[in-house]
mmCIF file of C-alpha atoms and ligand atoms in Angstrom:
data_model
loop_
_atom_site.group_PDB
_atom_site.id
_atom_site.type_symbol
_atom_site.label_atom_id
_atom_site.label_comp_id
_atom_site.label_asym_id
_atom_site.label_seq_id
_atom_site.Cartn_x
_atom_site.Cartn_y
_atom_site.Cartn_z
ATOM 1 C CA UNK A 1 159.846 -76.985 -67.247
ATOM 2 C CA UNK A 2 158.056 -80.386 -67.185
ATOM 3 C CA UNK A 3 156.294 -80.753 -63.790
ATOM 4 C CA UNK A 4 154.803 -83.922 -62.904
ATOM 5 C CA UNK A 5 151.754 -83.430 -60.344
ATOM 6 C CA UNK A 6 150.621 -86.320 -58.022
ATOM 7 C CA UNK A 7 146.954 -86.065 -57.910
ATOM 8 C CA UNK A 8 146.581 -84.233 -60.993
ATOM 9 C CA UNK A 9 142.779 -83.909 -60.909
ATOM 10 C CA UNK A 10 142.763 -82.380 -57.266
ATOM 11 C CA UNK A 11 141.435 -78.749 -57.100
ATOM 12 C CA UNK A 12 144.784 -77.096 -56.504
ATOM 13 C CA UNK A 13 146.496 -79.327 -59.061
ATOM 14 C CA UNK A 14 143.964 -78.331 -61.789
ATOM 15 C CA UNK A 15 144.410 -74.721 -60.923
ATOM 16 C CA UNK A 16 148.396 -74.975 -60.940
ATOM 17 C CA UNK A 17 148.243 -76.920 -64.287
ATOM 18 C CA UNK A 18 146.590 -73.866 -65.728
ATOM 19 C CA UNK A 19 149.044 -71.368 -64.214
ATOM 20 C CA UNK A 20 151.898 -73.392 -65.583
ATOM 21 C CA UNK A 21 150.405 -73.866 -69.172
ATOM 22 C CA UNK A 22 149.978 -70.211 -69.113
ATOM 23 C CA UNK A 23 153.581 -69.604 -68.627
ATOM 24 C CA UNK A 24 154.746 -72.126 -70.966
ATOM 25 C CA UNK A 25 155.641 -74.878 -68.604
ATOM 26 C CA UNK A 26 154.472 -78.450 -69.344
ATOM 27 C CA UNK A 27 152.429 -79.915 -66.646
ATOM 28 C CA UNK A 28 151.578 -83.679 -66.300
ATOM 29 C CA UNK A 29 148.882 -84.687 -63.955
ATOM 30 C CA UNK A 30 148.844 -88.142 -62.547
ATOM 31 C CA UNK A 31 145.257 -89.283 -62.064
ATOM 32 C CA UNK A 32 143.438 -92.333 -60.787
ATOM 33 C CA UNK A 33 140.136 -92.008 -62.632
ATOM 34 C CA UNK A 34 140.248 -92.146 -66.430
ATOM 35 C CA UNK A 35 137.114 -90.125 -66.423
ATOM 36 C CA UNK A 36 139.409 -87.158 -65.226
ATOM 37 C CA UNK A 37 141.568 -86.994 -68.301
ATOM 38 C CA UNK A 38 139.488 -84.477 -70.256
ATOM 39 C CA UNK A 39 139.406 -82.006 -67.332
ATOM 40 C CA UNK A 40 143.241 -82.193 -67.020
ATOM 41 C CA UNK A 41 143.680 -81.581 -70.608
ATOM 42 C CA UNK A 42 141.269 -78.791 -70.283
ATOM 43 C CA UNK A 43 143.669 -77.183 -67.838
ATOM 44 C CA UNK A 44 146.260 -77.503 -70.226
ATOM 45 C CA UNK A 45 148.138 -80.382 -68.837
ATOM 46 C CA UNK A 46 148.924 -83.990 -70.047
ATOM 47 C CA UNK A 47 146.932 -86.577 -68.166
ATOM 48 C CA UNK A 48 148.445 -89.942 -67.280
ATOM 49 C CA UNK A 49 146.668 -92.587 -65.460
ATOM 50 C CA UNK A 50 148.503 -93.778 -62.281
ATOM 51 C CA UNK A 51 146.900 -95.000 -59.200
ATOM 52 C CA UNK A 52 149.400 -93.900 -56.403
ATOM 53 C CA UNK A 53 147.969 -96.581 -53.891
ATOM 54 C CA UNK A 54 148.887 -99.509 -56.394
ATOM 55 C CA UNK A 55 151.809 -98.479 -58.409
ATOM 56 C CA UNK A 56 155.354 -99.294 -57.738
ATOM 57 C CA UNK A 57 158.182 -96.844 -57.465
ATOM 58 C CA UNK A 58 159.624 -98.151 -60.613
ATOM 59 C CA UNK A 59 156.382 -97.544 -62.517
ATOM 60 C CA UNK A 60 156.262 -93.996 -61.160
ATOM 61 C CA UNK A 61 160.027 -93.373 -62.011
ATOM 62 C CA UNK A 62 159.306 -94.171 -65.639
ATOM 63 C CA UNK A 63 156.552 -91.416 -65.700
ATOM 64 C CA UNK A 64 159.138 -89.202 -64.075
ATOM 65 C CA UNK A 65 162.001 -89.886 -66.655
ATOM 66 C CA UNK A 66 161.830 -86.454 -68.482
ATOM 67 C CA UNK A 67 160.610 -84.337 -65.464
ATOM 68 C CA UNK A 68 162.322 -81.429 -64.071
ATOM 69 C CA UNK A 69 160.137 -81.386 -60.965
ATOM 70 C CA UNK A 70 157.317 -83.226 -58.881
ATOM 71 C CA UNK A 71 154.577 -81.745 -57.063
ATOM 72 C CA UNK A 72 152.872 -83.772 -54.560
ATOM 73 C CA UNK A 73 149.291 -82.330 -54.464
ATOM 74 C CA UNK A 74 147.206 -85.650 -53.708
ATOM 75 C CA UNK A 75 145.230 -86.299 -50.816
ATOM 76 C CA UNK A 76 142.774 -88.791 -49.674
ATOM 77 C CA UNK A 77 140.008 -86.192 -49.314
ATOM 78 C CA UNK A 78 137.375 -85.045 -46.973
ATOM 79 C CA UNK A 79 135.279 -88.162 -46.971
ATOM 80 C CA UNK A 80 138.044 -90.465 -46.245
ATOM 81 C CA UNK A 81 138.937 -92.657 -43.397
ATOM 82 C CA UNK A 82 142.061 -93.154 -41.400
ATOM 83 C CA UNK A 83 143.547 -96.043 -43.476
ATOM 84 C CA UNK A 84 143.708 -93.807 -46.653
ATOM 85 C CA UNK A 85 145.108 -91.066 -44.966
ATOM 86 C CA UNK A 86 147.893 -93.181 -44.733
ATOM 87 C CA UNK A 87 147.809 -94.863 -48.150
ATOM 88 C CA UNK A 88 147.622 -91.510 -49.802
ATOM 89 C CA UNK A 89 148.681 -88.449 -47.580
ATOM 90 C CA UNK A 90 151.918 -90.540 -46.358
ATOM 91 C CA UNK A 91 152.415 -93.615 -48.794
ATOM 92 C CA UNK A 92 151.709 -91.808 -51.802
ATOM 93 C CA UNK A 93 154.228 -88.995 -50.981
ATOM 94 C CA UNK A 94 156.690 -91.596 -49.943
ATOM 95 C CA UNK A 95 156.289 -93.530 -53.353
ATOM 96 C CA UNK A 96 156.580 -89.965 -55.106
ATOM 97 C CA UNK A 97 159.785 -89.130 -53.400
ATOM 98 C CA UNK A 98 161.166 -92.749 -54.102
ATOM 99 C CA UNK A 99 160.376 -92.493 -57.738
ATOM 100 C CA UNK A 100 161.947 -88.875 -57.938
ATOM 101 C CA UNK A 101 165.195 -90.109 -56.539
ATOM 102 C CA UNK A 102 165.093 -93.164 -59.018
ATOM 103 C CA UNK A 103 164.403 -91.155 -61.895
ATOM 104 C CA UNK A 104 167.036 -88.388 -60.632
ATOM 105 C CA UNK A 105 164.372 -85.474 -60.287
ATOM 106 C CA UNK A 106 165.796 -83.397 -57.641
ATOM 107 C CA UNK A 107 163.165 -80.685 -57.250
ATOM 108 C CA UNK A 108 159.902 -81.878 -55.179
ATOM 109 C CA UNK A 109 157.354 -79.526 -53.788
ATOM 110 C CA UNK A 110 154.970 -81.109 -51.180
ATOM 111 C CA UNK A 111 151.700 -79.848 -50.268
ATOM 112 C CA UNK A 112 151.368 -80.768 -46.551
ATOM 113 C CA UNK A 113 149.016 -79.049 -44.104
ATOM 114 C CA UNK A 114 149.159 -76.730 -41.243
ATOM 115 C CA UNK A 115 149.174 -78.783 -38.003
ATOM 116 C CA UNK A 116 151.721 -81.056 -39.322
ATOM 117 C CA UNK A 117 154.988 -81.205 -37.661
ATOM 118 C CA UNK A 118 153.786 -82.218 -34.211
ATOM 119 C CA UNK A 119 151.396 -84.831 -32.630
ATOM 120 C CA UNK A 120 147.830 -84.216 -32.984
ATOM 121 C CA UNK A 121 146.254 -82.655 -30.002
ATOM 122 C CA UNK A 122 144.918 -85.304 -27.218
ATOM 123 C CA UNK A 123 141.230 -85.950 -27.874
ATOM 124 C CA UNK A 124 141.478 -84.991 -31.515
ATOM 125 C CA UNK A 125 138.978 -86.718 -34.048
ATOM 126 C CA UNK A 126 140.415 -90.160 -35.102
ATOM 127 C CA UNK A 127 140.560 -89.255 -38.608
ATOM 128 C CA UNK A 128 141.971 -85.875 -38.173
ATOM 129 C CA UNK A 129 144.775 -87.490 -36.004
ATOM 130 C CA UNK A 130 145.480 -89.947 -38.570
ATOM 131 C CA UNK A 131 145.517 -87.184 -41.173
ATOM 132 C CA UNK A 132 148.057 -85.001 -39.236
ATOM 133 C CA UNK A 133 150.146 -88.147 -38.427
ATOM 134 C CA UNK A 134 150.271 -89.099 -41.995
ATOM 135 C CA UNK A 135 151.267 -85.513 -43.164
ATOM 136 C CA UNK A 136 153.730 -85.407 -40.560
ATOM 137 C CA UNK A 137 155.331 -88.787 -41.456
ATOM 138 C CA UNK A 138 155.362 -87.543 -45.207
ATOM 139 C CA UNK A 139 157.183 -84.369 -44.168
ATOM 140 C CA UNK A 140 159.916 -86.375 -42.294
ATOM 141 C CA UNK A 141 160.319 -88.819 -45.081
ATOM 142 C CA UNK A 142 160.988 -86.168 -47.501
ATOM 143 C CA UNK A 143 163.374 -84.048 -45.388
ATOM 144 C CA UNK A 144 165.494 -87.184 -44.817
ATOM 145 C CA UNK A 145 166.141 -87.394 -48.537
ATOM 146 C CA UNK A 146 168.844 -86.002 -50.903
ATOM 147 C CA UNK A 147 166.348 -84.076 -52.787
ATOM 148 C CA UNK A 148 165.690 -80.287 -53.493
ATOM 149 C CA UNK A 149 162.586 -80.253 -51.484
ATOM 150 C CA UNK A 150 160.123 -77.566 -50.179
ATOM 151 C CA UNK A 151 157.277 -78.440 -47.782
ATOM 152 C CA UNK A 152 154.350 -76.070 -47.962
ATOM 153 C CA UNK A 153 151.682 -76.230 -45.307
ATOM 154 C CA UNK A 154 148.529 -74.276 -46.183
ATOM 155 C CA UNK A 155 146.070 -73.377 -43.751
ATOM 156 C CA UNK A 156 142.408 -74.237 -44.471
ATOM 157 C CA UNK A 157 141.658 -74.042 -48.115
ATOM 158 C CA UNK A 158 138.842 -72.248 -49.793
ATOM 159 C CA UNK A 159 137.665 -72.233 -53.017
ATOM 160 C CA UNK A 160 137.323 -68.245 -53.199
ATOM 161 C CA UNK A 161 139.012 -66.387 -56.057
ATOM 162 C CA UNK A 162 142.700 -65.749 -55.706
ATOM 163 C CA UNK A 163 143.460 -62.499 -53.652
ATOM 164 C CA UNK A 164 147.316 -62.629 -54.846
ATOM 165 C CA UNK A 165 147.960 -61.705 -51.316
ATOM 166 C CA UNK A 166 149.371 -64.136 -48.736
ATOM 167 C CA UNK A 167 151.554 -64.798 -45.631
ATOM 168 C CA UNK A 168 154.471 -67.373 -46.288
ATOM 169 C CA UNK A 169 156.813 -67.934 -43.782
ATOM 170 C CA UNK A 170 158.405 -70.848 -41.534
ATOM 171 C CA UNK A 171 156.527 -71.820 -38.829
ATOM 172 C CA UNK A 172 154.742 -70.845 -36.702
ATOM 173 C CA UNK A 173 152.302 -68.819 -38.796
ATOM 174 C CA UNK A 174 149.140 -68.034 -37.038
ATOM 175 C CA UNK A 175 146.411 -70.261 -38.461
ATOM 176 C CA UNK A 176 143.812 -69.065 -41.090
ATOM 177 C CA UNK A 177 142.554 -69.725 -44.532
ATOM 178 C CA UNK A 178 143.642 -69.207 -48.025
ATOM 179 C CA UNK A 179 142.266 -69.694 -51.403
ATOM 180 C CA UNK A 180 143.375 -72.899 -53.321
ATOM 181 C CA UNK A 181 144.208 -70.245 -56.293
ATOM 182 C CA UNK A 182 146.703 -68.561 -54.041
ATOM 183 C CA UNK A 183 148.251 -72.012 -52.969
ATOM 184 C CA UNK A 184 148.582 -72.977 -56.687
ATOM 185 C CA UNK A 185 150.175 -69.494 -57.183
ATOM 186 C CA UNK A 186 152.521 -70.228 -54.576
ATOM 187 C CA UNK A 187 153.472 -73.379 -55.745
ATOM 188 C CA UNK A 188 154.219 -72.030 -59.080
ATOM 189 C CA UNK A 189 156.500 -69.494 -57.601
ATOM 190 C CA UNK A 190 158.457 -72.095 -55.427
ATOM 191 C CA UNK A 191 159.029 -74.095 -58.656
ATOM 192 C CA UNK A 192 160.810 -71.283 -60.221
ATOM 193 C CA UNK A 193 162.767 -70.345 -57.072
ATOM 194 C CA UNK A 194 165.086 -73.185 -56.058
ATOM 195 C CA UNK A 195 166.598 -70.856 -53.304
ATOM 196 C CA UNK A 196 163.331 -72.175 -51.509
ATOM 197 C CA UNK A 197 164.653 -75.643 -51.284
ATOM 198 C CA UNK A 198 165.033 -77.212 -47.832
ATOM 199 C CA UNK A 199 162.434 -75.014 -46.310
ATOM 200 C CA UNK A 200 159.045 -75.870 -44.571
ATOM 201 C CA UNK A 201 156.768 -72.993 -45.096
ATOM 202 C CA UNK A 202 153.271 -72.133 -43.901
ATOM 203 C CA UNK A 203 150.808 -70.403 -45.789
ATOM 204 C CA UNK A 204 147.517 -68.356 -45.129
ATOM 205 C CA UNK A 205 145.918 -65.274 -46.787
ATOM 206 C CA UNK A 206 147.867 -61.836 -46.090
ATOM 207 C CA UNK A 207 149.437 -58.734 -47.211
ATOM 208 C CA UNK A 208 152.254 -59.894 -49.411
ATOM 209 C CA UNK A 209 151.969 -60.256 -52.930
ATOM 210 C CA UNK A 210 152.707 -63.793 -54.103
ATOM 211 C CA UNK A 211 155.987 -63.203 -55.975
ATOM 212 C CA UNK A 212 157.397 -60.870 -53.274
ATOM 213 C CA UNK A 213 156.375 -63.331 -50.557
ATOM 214 C CA UNK A 214 158.209 -66.284 -52.518
ATOM 215 C CA UNK A 215 161.218 -63.959 -53.168
ATOM 216 C CA UNK A 216 161.706 -62.743 -49.745
ATOM 217 C CA UNK A 217 162.334 -66.364 -48.268
ATOM 218 C CA UNK A 218 164.259 -67.672 -51.072
HETATM 219 N N1 NAP B 1 141.126 -79.135 -47.199
HETATM 220 C C1 NAP B 1 141.816 -78.424 -46.464
HETATM 221 O O1 NAP B 1 141.527 -77.451 -45.789
HETATM 222 C C2 NAP B 1 143.503 -78.548 -46.344
HETATM 223 C C3 NAP B 1 144.273 -77.707 -45.829
HETATM 224 C C4 NAP B 1 145.776 -77.758 -45.881
HETATM 225 C C5 NAP B 1 146.313 -78.826 -46.794
HETATM 226 N N2 NAP B 1 145.482 -79.721 -47.449
HETATM 227 C C6 NAP B 1 146.051 -80.660 -48.642
HETATM 228 O O2 NAP B 1 145.997 -80.112 -49.905
HETATM 229 C C7 NAP B 1 146.340 -80.988 -50.848
HETATM 230 C C8 NAP B 1 145.324 -80.641 -51.982
HETATM 231 O O3 NAP B 1 144.050 -80.218 -51.786
HETATM 232 P P1 NAP B 1 143.137 -80.057 -52.595
HETATM 233 O O4 NAP B 1 141.802 -79.456 -52.104
HETATM 234 O O5 NAP B 1 143.470 -79.749 -54.037
HETATM 235 O O6 NAP B 1 142.668 -81.892 -52.763
HETATM 236 P P2 NAP B 1 141.538 -82.656 -53.774
HETATM 237 O O7 NAP B 1 141.045 -81.793 -54.577
HETATM 238 O O8 NAP B 1 140.840 -83.456 -52.715
HETATM 239 O O9 NAP B 1 142.598 -83.461 -54.536
HETATM 240 C C9 NAP B 1 143.196 -84.665 -54.092
HETATM 241 C C10 NAP B 1 143.484 -85.398 -55.317
HETATM 242 O O10 NAP B 1 144.247 -86.601 -54.961
HETATM 243 C C11 NAP B 1 143.844 -87.589 -55.893
HETATM 244 N N3 NAP B 1 144.137 -88.890 -55.296
HETATM 245 C C12 NAP B 1 143.624 -89.504 -54.021
HETATM 246 N N4 NAP B 1 144.046 -90.903 -54.264
HETATM 247 C C13 NAP B 1 144.737 -91.036 -55.228
HETATM 248 C C14 NAP B 1 145.393 -92.179 -55.818
HETATM 249 N N5 NAP B 1 145.536 -93.344 -55.253
HETATM 250 N N6 NAP B 1 146.176 -92.080 -57.058
HETATM 251 C C15 NAP B 1 146.192 -90.794 -57.846
HETATM 252 N N7 NAP B 1 145.389 -89.688 -57.254
HETATM 253 C C16 NAP B 1 144.963 -89.673 -55.992
HETATM 254 C C17 NAP B 1 142.289 -87.263 -55.890
HETATM 255 O O11 NAP B 1 141.871 -88.252 -56.959
HETATM 256 P P3 NAP B 1 140.515 -88.611 -57.013
HETATM 257 O O12 NAP B 1 139.530 -87.373 -56.954
HETATM 258 O O13 NAP B 1 140.334 -89.551 -58.387
HETATM 259 O O14 NAP B 1 139.802 -89.381 -55.766
HETATM 260 C C18 NAP B 1 142.199 -85.866 -55.975
HETATM 261 O O15 NAP B 1 142.142 -85.513 -57.247
HETATM 262 C C19 NAP B 1 145.874 -82.167 -49.984
HETATM 263 O O16 NAP B 1 147.140 -83.038 -49.665
HETATM 264 C C20 NAP B 1 145.181 -81.968 -48.908
HETATM 265 O O17 NAP B 1 145.435 -82.688 -47.576
HETATM 266 C C21 NAP B 1 143.926 -79.557 -47.473
#
């Protein structure tokens, strides 16, 4: 399986690239910064330079021509302001979905966030509100498309080692944290389970082994 990952140098993306390479899949990381090529290659993936805030859907569709699946794992990141929540967390996901449709790539896993799907609480920090608004809009865009999408909403991400044990279910799942390594394992599982298409799933640490949790909702 050839999997194109938007935000290919992100923390989850690098972990996912390793998992895909280990099981014999071909990962392709779309990255903005040429200095990140070596890291992506070290993770076992092909690195392709593509700035998702300036590329056109046509440009990206060309990069998806041989792909079997798309993973949207990009994000504007912790230090960014409201405008980049819109240009990355929303618009770059819309761009990838447009490109997937043009290229005929049906499978699309979107990394969203717990908290998406409803308006930000009144009084929320402006940047957090922009982030949740962007994620909610990206989800709505994807749901409206004729693609085999799965929306994954992790809780708070940590860099702890993988536990291999999670709680994965349609909302509402009580809030919590989850290691990025477990998120990567769940994405790899979702890619291999097309029965999870058209589902919105929330993810935190829990008791269920990853494979069993993914299987149970497919
Ligand atoms: N932090 C949390 O607790 C939390 C919770 C739930 C969900 N999430 C979501 O989980 C996802 C992945 O998280 P993560 O920790 O793996 O994120 P991350 O390490 O910040 O990775 C995001 C990646 O997106 C890339 N990116 C940003 N703008 C880009 C552009 N214009 N073109 C191409 N790539 C671009 C970044 O590249 P550069 O490094 O070059 O900028 C970065 O490599 C994000 O969507 C995040 O919002 C986060």
